[in-house]
mmCIF file of C-alpha atoms in Angstrom:
data_model
loop_
_atom_site.group_PDB
_atom_site.id
_atom_site.type_symbol
_atom_site.label_atom_id
_atom_site.label_comp_id
_atom_site.label_asym_id
_atom_site.label_seq_id
_atom_site.Cartn_x
_atom_site.Cartn_y
_atom_site.Cartn_z
ATOM 1 C CA MET B 1126 177.846 136.111 46.012
ATOM 2 C CA LEU B 1127 181.229 136.370 46.752
ATOM 3 C CA PRO B 1128 183.766 133.848 46.107
ATOM 4 C CA LEU B 1129 185.612 131.905 48.891
ATOM 5 C CA VAL B 1130 188.942 130.676 47.441
ATOM 6 C CA ASP B 1131 191.903 130.435 48.980
ATOM 7 C CA ASP B 1132 195.476 130.948 47.533
ATOM 8 C CA GLU B 1133 196.413 127.245 47.707
ATOM 9 C CA THR B 1134 193.630 126.231 45.597
ATOM 10 C CA LEU B 1135 194.305 128.918 43.067
ATOM 11 C CA VAL B 1136 198.069 127.744 42.856
ATOM 12 C CA LYS B 1137 196.441 123.992 42.636
ATOM 13 C CA VAL B 1138 193.774 125.280 40.115
ATOM 14 C CA ALA B 1139 197.230 126.855 38.000
ATOM 15 C CA GLU B 1140 199.185 123.569 37.989
ATOM 16 C CA ALA B 1141 196.095 121.555 36.476
ATOM 17 C CA PHE B 1142 196.743 123.851 33.334
ATOM 18 C CA GLY B 1143 199.649 122.140 33.133
ATOM 19 C CA SER B 1144 202.611 124.547 33.603
ATOM 20 C CA GLU B 1145 204.647 126.207 36.142
ATOM 21 C CA GLU B 1146 204.239 129.235 33.679
ATOM 22 C CA ALA B 1147 200.179 129.195 34.392
ATOM 23 C CA VAL B 1148 201.003 129.590 38.324
ATOM 24 C CA ARG B 1149 203.327 132.743 37.681
ATOM 25 C CA ILE B 1150 200.767 134.151 35.293
ATOM 26 C CA ILE B 1151 198.105 133.784 37.777
ATOM 27 C CA ASP B 1152 200.338 135.137 40.704
ATOM 28 C CA VAL B 1153 200.746 138.461 38.785
ATOM 29 C CA LEU B 1154 196.807 138.711 37.820
ATOM 30 C CA LYS B 1155 195.590 137.834 41.263
ATOM 31 C CA GLU B 1156 197.785 141.071 42.691
ATOM 32 C CA VAL B 1157 196.366 143.356 40.210
ATOM 33 C CA ASP B 1158 192.541 144.390 38.916
ATOM 34 C CA GLU B 1159 194.026 144.166 35.148
ATOM 35 C CA THR B 1160 196.999 143.684 33.440
ATOM 36 C CA THR B 1161 197.918 143.563 29.647
ATOM 37 C CA ASP B 1162 199.814 140.321 28.367
ATOM 38 C CA ASP B 1163 202.834 142.742 27.723
ATOM 39 C CA GLN B 1164 202.871 143.676 31.081
ATOM 40 C CA ILE B 1165 202.497 140.117 32.233
ATOM 41 C CA ALA B 1166 205.264 138.809 29.807
ATOM 42 C CA ALA B 1167 207.618 141.698 30.931
ATOM 43 C CA GLN B 1168 206.870 140.848 34.967
ATOM 44 C CA THR B 1169 206.980 136.979 34.551
ATOM 45 C CA GLY B 1170 210.193 136.884 31.970
ATOM 46 C CA ILE B 1171 207.758 134.464 30.079
ATOM 47 C CA ARG B 1172 207.810 134.753 26.308
ATOM 48 C CA LEU B 1173 204.858 136.636 25.193
ATOM 49 C CA ASN B 1174 203.202 134.139 22.861
ATOM 50 C CA PHE B 1175 203.450 131.695 25.728
ATOM 51 C CA VAL B 1176 201.800 133.977 27.900
ATOM 52 C CA ARG B 1177 198.982 134.573 25.574
ATOM 53 C CA LYS B 1178 198.466 130.504 25.018
ATOM 54 C CA ILE B 1179 197.981 130.097 28.955
ATOM 55 C CA LEU B 1180 195.859 132.886 28.983
ATOM 56 C CA TYR B 1181 193.523 132.066 26.091
ATOM 57 C CA LYS B 1182 193.679 128.367 28.010
ATOM 58 C CA LEU B 1183 192.295 129.953 31.366
ATOM 59 C CA TYR B 1184 189.949 132.323 28.865
ATOM 60 C CA ASP B 1185 188.432 129.164 27.909
ATOM 61 C CA HIS B 1186 187.806 128.134 31.325
ATOM 62 C CA SER B 1187 186.045 131.466 32.040
ATOM 63 C CA LEU B 1188 188.759 132.075 35.117
ATOM 64 C CA VAL B 1189 190.171 135.248 33.151
ATOM 65 C CA ALA B 1190 188.371 137.977 31.665
ATOM 66 C CA LEU B 1191 189.416 139.799 28.517
ATOM 67 C CA ARG B 1192 188.961 143.389 27.524
ATOM 68 C CA ARG B 1193 189.882 144.937 24.212
ATOM 69 C CA SER B 1194 191.139 148.386 23.596
ATOM 70 C CA ARG B 1195 192.790 149.767 20.621
ATOM 71 C CA ASP B 1196 196.186 151.719 20.869
ATOM 72 C CA GLN B 1197 196.164 155.440 19.812
ATOM 73 C CA ASN B 1198 199.001 155.456 17.986
ATOM 74 C CA THR B 1199 199.657 151.853 16.215
ATOM 75 C CA GLY B 1200 195.937 150.917 15.789
ATOM 76 C CA TRP B 1201 196.883 147.646 17.166
ATOM 77 C CA PHE B 1202 194.624 146.125 19.773
ATOM 78 C CA ILE B 1203 195.647 145.924 23.270
ATOM 79 C CA PHE B 1204 194.249 142.761 25.193
ATOM 80 C CA HIS B 1205 193.614 143.518 29.062
ATOM 81 C CA TRP B 1206 193.185 140.823 31.114
ATOM 82 C CA ARG B 1207 191.845 140.116 34.746
ATOM 83 C CA LEU B 1208 191.251 137.090 37.127
ATOM 84 C CA GLN B 1209 187.942 135.980 37.351
ATOM 85 C CA PRO B 1210 188.326 134.087 41.002
ATOM 86 C CA ASP B 1211 184.034 134.270 41.198
ATOM 87 C CA GLN B 1212 184.273 131.189 38.291
ATOM 88 C CA LEU B 1213 186.839 129.531 40.261
ATOM 89 C CA GLU B 1214 184.329 127.541 42.276
ATOM 90 C CA GLY B 1215 182.070 126.662 39.178
ATOM 91 C CA PHE B 1216 185.276 125.498 37.291
ATOM 92 C CA ILE B 1217 186.488 123.100 40.325
ATOM 93 C CA LEU B 1218 182.891 121.842 40.595
ATOM 94 C CA ASN B 1219 182.485 121.058 36.768
ATOM 95 C CA GLN B 1220 185.986 119.348 36.714
ATOM 96 C CA LYS B 1221 184.569 117.250 39.722
ATOM 97 C CA ARG B 1222 181.812 116.357 38.176
ATOM 98 C CA ARG B 1223 183.668 115.223 35.216
ATOM 99 C CA VAL B 1224 186.004 113.503 36.828
ATOM 100 C CA LEU B 1225 183.298 111.615 39.082
ATOM 101 C CA GLU B 1226 181.418 110.375 35.869
ATOM 102 C CA LYS B 1227 184.742 108.761 34.357
ATOM 103 C CA LEU B 1228 185.324 107.280 37.645
ATOM 104 C CA GLU B 1229 181.433 105.758 38.087
ATOM 105 C CA ILE B 1230 182.284 104.357 34.882
ATOM 106 C CA ARG B 1231 185.651 102.923 35.741
ATOM 107 C CA LEU B 1232 183.985 101.550 38.712
ATOM 108 C CA ARG B 1233 181.177 99.845 37.053
ATOM 109 C CA TYR B 1234 183.530 98.263 34.884
ATOM 110 C CA GLU B 1235 185.508 96.753 37.461
ATOM 111 C CA GLU B 1236 182.508 95.915 39.607
ATOM 112 C CA ASN B 1237 181.058 93.763 36.219
ATOM 113 C CA HIS B 1238 184.291 92.212 35.157
ATOM 114 C CA ASP B 1239 186.592 89.087 36.401
ATOM 115 C CA PHE B 1240 190.063 90.058 35.431
ATOM 116 C CA TYR B 1241 192.877 87.591 34.565
ATOM 117 C CA TYR B 1242 196.641 88.635 34.739
ATOM 118 C CA CYS B 1243 199.773 87.093 34.042
ATOM 119 C CA TYR B 1244 201.909 89.018 36.965
ATOM 120 C CA THR B 1245 204.212 90.371 35.003
ATOM 121 C CA ILE B 1246 205.286 93.781 35.156
ATOM 122 C CA GLY B 1247 203.998 95.596 31.696
ATOM 123 C CA CYS B 1248 201.215 93.162 30.658
ATOM 124 C CA LYS B 1249 197.684 94.020 30.849
ATOM 125 C CA ARG B 1250 194.604 92.549 32.878
ATOM 126 C CA ILE B 1251 192.527 90.695 30.792
ATOM 127 C CA PRO B 1252 188.604 90.351 31.235
ATOM 128 C CA PHE B 1253 187.317 86.851 31.543
ATOM 129 C CA GLU B 1254 185.513 86.807 28.296
ATOM 130 C CA GLU B 1255 188.713 88.007 26.534
ATOM 131 C CA ALA B 1256 190.888 85.524 28.413
ATOM 132 C CA MET B 1257 189.083 82.442 27.408
ATOM 133 C CA GLU B 1258 189.432 83.543 23.553
ATOM 134 C CA LEU B 1259 192.836 83.476 24.340
ATOM 135 C CA VAL B 1260 193.201 80.484 26.192
ATOM 136 C CA PHE B 1261 194.262 81.740 29.267
ATOM 137 C CA ARG B 1262 197.736 82.695 27.859
ATOM 138 C CA CYS B 1263 198.759 86.584 28.081
ATOM 139 C CA PRO B 1264 198.983 87.810 24.337
ATOM 140 C CA THR B 1265 201.974 89.875 25.169
ATOM 141 C CA CYS B 1266 204.436 87.513 27.353
ATOM 142 C CA ASN B 1267 202.869 84.103 26.803
ATOM 143 C CA LYS B 1268 202.675 83.307 30.266
ATOM 144 C CA PRO B 1269 199.462 81.404 31.667
ATOM 145 C CA LEU B 1270 196.783 83.888 33.119
ATOM 146 C CA MET B 1271 195.586 83.587 36.596
ATOM 147 C CA HIS B 1272 192.852 85.313 38.335
ATOM 148 C CA PHE B 1273 193.384 88.716 39.605
ATOM 149 C CA ASP B 1274 191.378 89.974 42.995
ATOM 150 C CA ASN B 1275 190.264 93.601 41.954
ATOM 151 C CA GLY B 1276 188.799 93.558 45.201
ATOM 152 C CA LYS B 1277 191.080 96.615 46.605
ATOM 153 C CA ILE B 1278 190.877 98.390 43.333
ATOM 154 C CA VAL B 1279 186.596 98.255 43.531
ATOM 155 C CA ASN B 1280 186.922 99.655 47.138
ATOM 156 C CA ALA B 1281 189.578 102.342 46.306
ATOM 157 C CA LEU B 1282 187.380 103.547 43.601
ATOM 158 C CA THR B 1283 184.049 103.161 45.747
ATOM 159 C CA LYS B 1284 185.724 105.642 48.308
ATOM 160 C CA LYS B 1285 186.843 107.892 45.959
ATOM 161 C CA VAL B 1286 183.438 108.221 44.060
ATOM 162 C CA GLU B 1287 181.651 108.451 47.360
ATOM 163 C CA GLN B 1288 184.096 111.327 48.773
ATOM 164 C CA LEU B 1289 183.500 113.230 45.426
ATOM 165 C CA ARG B 1290 179.585 112.859 45.424
ATOM 166 C CA LYS B 1291 179.876 114.092 49.047
ATOM 167 C CA GLU B 1292 181.745 117.077 48.060
ATOM 168 C CA LEU B 1293 179.422 117.838 45.181
ATOM 169 C CA GLY B 1294 176.383 117.174 47.598
ATOM 170 C CA GLU B 1295 174.667 114.354 45.344
ATOM 171 C CA MET K 389 180.885 151.855 47.505
ATOM 172 C CA ALA K 390 183.095 150.287 44.987
ATOM 173 C CA ARG K 391 185.984 150.413 47.738
ATOM 174 C CA ARG K 392 183.365 148.987 50.281
ATOM 175 C CA ASN K 393 183.080 145.918 47.561
ATOM 176 C CA ASP K 394 186.565 145.962 47.032
ATOM 177 C CA LEU K 395 187.400 145.652 50.740
ATOM 178 C CA GLU K 396 184.557 143.161 51.352
ATOM 179 C CA HIS K 397 186.344 140.816 48.556
ATOM 180 C CA LYS K 398 189.798 141.206 50.164
ATOM 181 C CA ALA K 399 188.506 140.580 53.649
ATOM 182 C CA LEU K 400 187.033 137.203 52.925
ATOM 183 C CA HIS K 401 189.838 135.983 50.732
ATOM 184 C CA LEU K 402 192.221 137.060 53.622
ATOM 185 C CA ILE K 403 189.697 135.167 56.346
ATOM 186 C CA ALA K 404 189.627 132.136 53.796
ATOM 187 C CA ASN K 405 193.335 131.598 53.884
ATOM 188 C CA THR K 406 193.100 131.318 57.629
ATOM 189 C CA GLY K 407 191.256 128.412 57.445
ATOM 190 C CA ASN K 408 190.537 127.220 61.090
ATOM 191 C CA GLN K 409 192.619 129.248 62.345
ATOM 192 C CA GLY K 410 190.438 132.566 61.812
ATOM 193 C CA VAL K 411 191.942 135.771 62.237
ATOM 194 C CA LEU K 412 191.244 138.731 64.699
ATOM 195 C CA GLN K 413 189.494 141.312 63.588
ATOM 196 C CA SER K 414 191.994 144.036 64.374
ATOM 197 C CA GLU K 415 194.650 142.084 62.509
ATOM 198 C CA LEU K 416 192.594 142.107 59.524
ATOM 199 C CA TRP K 417 191.782 145.749 59.486
ATOM 200 C CA ARG K 418 195.584 146.171 59.571
ATOM 201 C CA ASN K 419 196.471 144.030 56.702
ATOM 202 C CA LEU K 420 193.635 145.470 54.575
ATOM 203 C CA ASP K 421 195.200 148.840 55.440
ATOM 204 C CA ALA K 422 191.325 150.350 56.526
ATOM 205 C CA SER K 423 189.752 151.962 59.894
ATOM 206 C CA SER K 424 188.772 150.043 62.798
ATOM 207 C CA ARG K 425 185.237 151.311 61.970
ATOM 208 C CA GLU K 426 185.387 150.622 58.298
ATOM 209 C CA GLY K 427 186.512 147.153 59.309
ATOM 210 C CA SER K 428 183.686 146.018 61.770
ATOM 211 C CA ARG K 429 181.049 147.429 59.422
ATOM 212 C CA ILE K 430 182.218 144.926 56.769
ATOM 213 C CA ALA K 431 182.941 141.962 59.283
ATOM 214 C CA ILE K 432 179.106 142.520 60.269
ATOM 215 C CA LYS K 433 178.190 142.398 56.439
ATOM 216 C CA LEU K 434 180.215 139.754 56.016
ATOM 217 C CA GLU K 435 178.424 137.788 58.858
ATOM 218 C CA ASN K 436 174.887 138.824 57.853
ATOM 219 C CA LYS K 437 175.830 137.381 54.298
ATOM 220 C CA GLY K 438 176.378 134.098 55.943
ATOM 221 C CA LEU K 439 179.891 133.963 54.757
ATOM 222 C CA VAL K 440 181.744 134.329 58.021
ATOM 223 C CA ARG K 441 181.324 133.645 61.784
ATOM 224 C CA ARG K 442 182.319 136.102 64.128
ATOM 225 C CA GLU K 443 183.166 134.486 67.728
ATOM 226 C CA ARG K 444 184.063 137.029 70.909
ATOM 227 C CA GLU K 445 187.609 136.728 71.752
ATOM 228 C CA LEU K 446 189.967 138.548 75.017
ATOM 229 C CA PHE K 447 193.171 139.754 73.358
ATOM 230 C CA SER K 448 195.692 141.623 75.333
ATOM 231 C CA GLY K 449 192.719 142.559 77.826
ATOM 232 C CA ARG K 450 190.516 143.753 75.290
ATOM 233 C CA TRP K 451 187.434 142.300 73.722
ATOM 234 C CA THR K 452 187.594 141.903 70.073
ATOM 235 C CA TYR K 453 186.485 139.144 67.514
ATOM 236 C CA ARG K 454 188.048 136.268 65.870
ATOM 237 C CA LEU K 455 186.421 135.902 62.102
ATOM 238 C CA TYR K 456 186.422 132.160 60.810
ATOM 239 C CA PRO K 457 185.160 131.033 57.303
ATOM 240 C CA LYS K 458 181.764 129.669 57.682
ATOM 241 C CA ARG K 459 181.818 127.550 54.116
ATOM 242 C CA GLN K 460 185.130 125.658 53.585
ATOM 243 C CA PRO K 461 186.517 127.368 50.327
ATOM 244 C CA ALA K 462 186.390 125.400 47.300
ATOM 245 C CA SER K 463 189.053 122.586 47.089
ATOM 246 C CA ILE K 464 190.625 120.850 44.300
ATOM 247 C CA ASN K 465 192.353 118.233 46.622
ATOM 248 C CA SER K 466 190.702 115.076 45.870
ATOM 249 C CA ILE K 467 191.150 115.097 42.095
ATOM 250 C CA VAL K 468 194.321 117.437 41.757
ATOM 251 C CA ASN K 469 196.340 114.270 40.795
ATOM 252 C CA CYS K 470 193.629 112.769 38.522
ATOM 253 C CA PRO K 471 194.603 112.329 34.811
ATOM 254 C CA CYS K 472 191.406 112.945 34.112
ATOM 255 C CA LEU K 473 191.488 116.543 35.146
ATOM 256 C CA MET K 474 192.068 118.760 32.152
ATOM 257 C CA CYS K 475 192.978 115.490 29.925
ATOM 258 C CA PRO K 476 193.287 116.505 26.280
ATOM 259 C CA ASP K 477 191.139 113.458 25.259
ATOM 260 C CA ASP K 478 188.139 114.056 27.658
ATOM 261 C CA SER K 479 185.983 114.741 24.745
ATOM 262 C CA ARG K 480 186.707 111.359 23.212
ATOM 263 C CA CYS K 481 186.824 109.420 26.306
ATOM 264 C CA GLY K 482 183.626 107.179 27.360
ATOM 265 C CA ALA K 483 182.314 103.875 28.240
ATOM 266 C CA TRP K 484 182.012 102.611 24.730
ATOM 267 C CA SER K 485 184.947 104.718 23.144
ATOM 268 C CA THR K 486 187.857 104.304 21.790
ATOM 269 C CA ILE K 487 189.545 106.292 24.654
ATOM 270 C CA SER K 488 187.985 104.990 27.707
ATOM 271 C CA PRO K 489 188.273 105.015 31.567
ATOM 272 C CA ASN K 490 188.360 101.477 31.249
ATOM 273 C CA ASP K 491 191.442 100.779 30.278
ATOM 274 C CA CYS K 492 193.157 104.076 30.466
ATOM 275 C CA GLU K 493 196.705 103.384 31.721
ATOM 276 C CA LYS K 494 196.979 106.677 33.275
ATOM 277 C CA LEU K 495 193.684 106.468 35.156
ATOM 278 C CA THR K 496 194.806 102.752 36.173
ATOM 279 C CA GLU K 497 198.074 104.104 37.385
ATOM 280 C CA TRP K 498 196.613 106.648 39.366
ATOM 281 C CA ILE K 499 194.011 103.976 40.969
ATOM 282 C CA LEU K 500 196.979 102.007 42.137
ATOM 283 C CA ILE K 501 198.231 104.782 43.519
ATOM 284 C CA LEU K 502 194.698 105.245 45.721
ATOM 285 C CA VAL K 503 194.815 101.503 46.478
ATOM 286 C CA GLN K 504 198.344 101.626 47.861
ATOM 287 C CA ARG K 505 197.142 104.697 49.976
ATOM 288 C CA GLU K 506 194.409 102.840 51.056
ATOM 289 C CA THR K 507 196.728 99.726 52.213
ATOM 290 C CA ASN K 508 199.591 102.171 53.460
ATOM 291 C CA PRO K 509 197.711 105.289 55.047
ATOM 292 C CA SER K 510 200.869 107.212 55.992
ATOM 293 C CA GLY K 511 201.380 108.459 52.426
ATOM 294 C CA GLU K 512 198.181 111.280 52.697
ATOM 295 C CA THR K 513 196.143 112.352 49.633
#
């Protein structure tokens, strides 16, 4: 099946790999059929070892494919890289499933616990059971703990979980 | 055959990038450097595969087709800022693990941004 992915998504996925360099590497790869890491480094000005590091990261998620050939003169391996846009959709779906799993865990936790908070910036909310053991005193700043309404958090999480489920067709 | 497949890929990619606006068949072939005959054949093929929608349109006094992507392109927008995306601690993170979504500070920060957007929807996702 032909992949249906736009450039904007491609850039966002590259950004998710954590660097602006990944975006530049993907930019080069999407314009050519196949290219070597040397050529990518020359075109982007990114250091060769960093180019390889990012390419292997993309390779781990099957977003690029790799072909190896041997240099006739030096006997060294040459690595040829190719973008696999048909894997991008699968990658996005997998990431969404993974994120959904974590958000569902958090949502259950928020729904099943009552929280107490000292309302001091930098301090954490404490679940009721723990707050009781602490005699309702914040373990960080020692201020009294008061009930914290997490209704808005539950609401926002529920909406996000529903959105992801819908996008995943669950 | 290889050229045809390649053109199909490129055409679909271009159509996907136009989103809801669609693209005129004639414009598309100019961008692809293909002949109109080659182009309309590929458009029909993409339509038969259920990947694009063709709608007749009168343009400069001539009937042509505007092509729209039928499926929405895969989008990562809903999770793009979520810290769980590409989190290096993912394999060690679970409900009962030392690292857990329940008390992950990065996740909490992100959820609070969601809450803020809920209360003040002017800041879009």
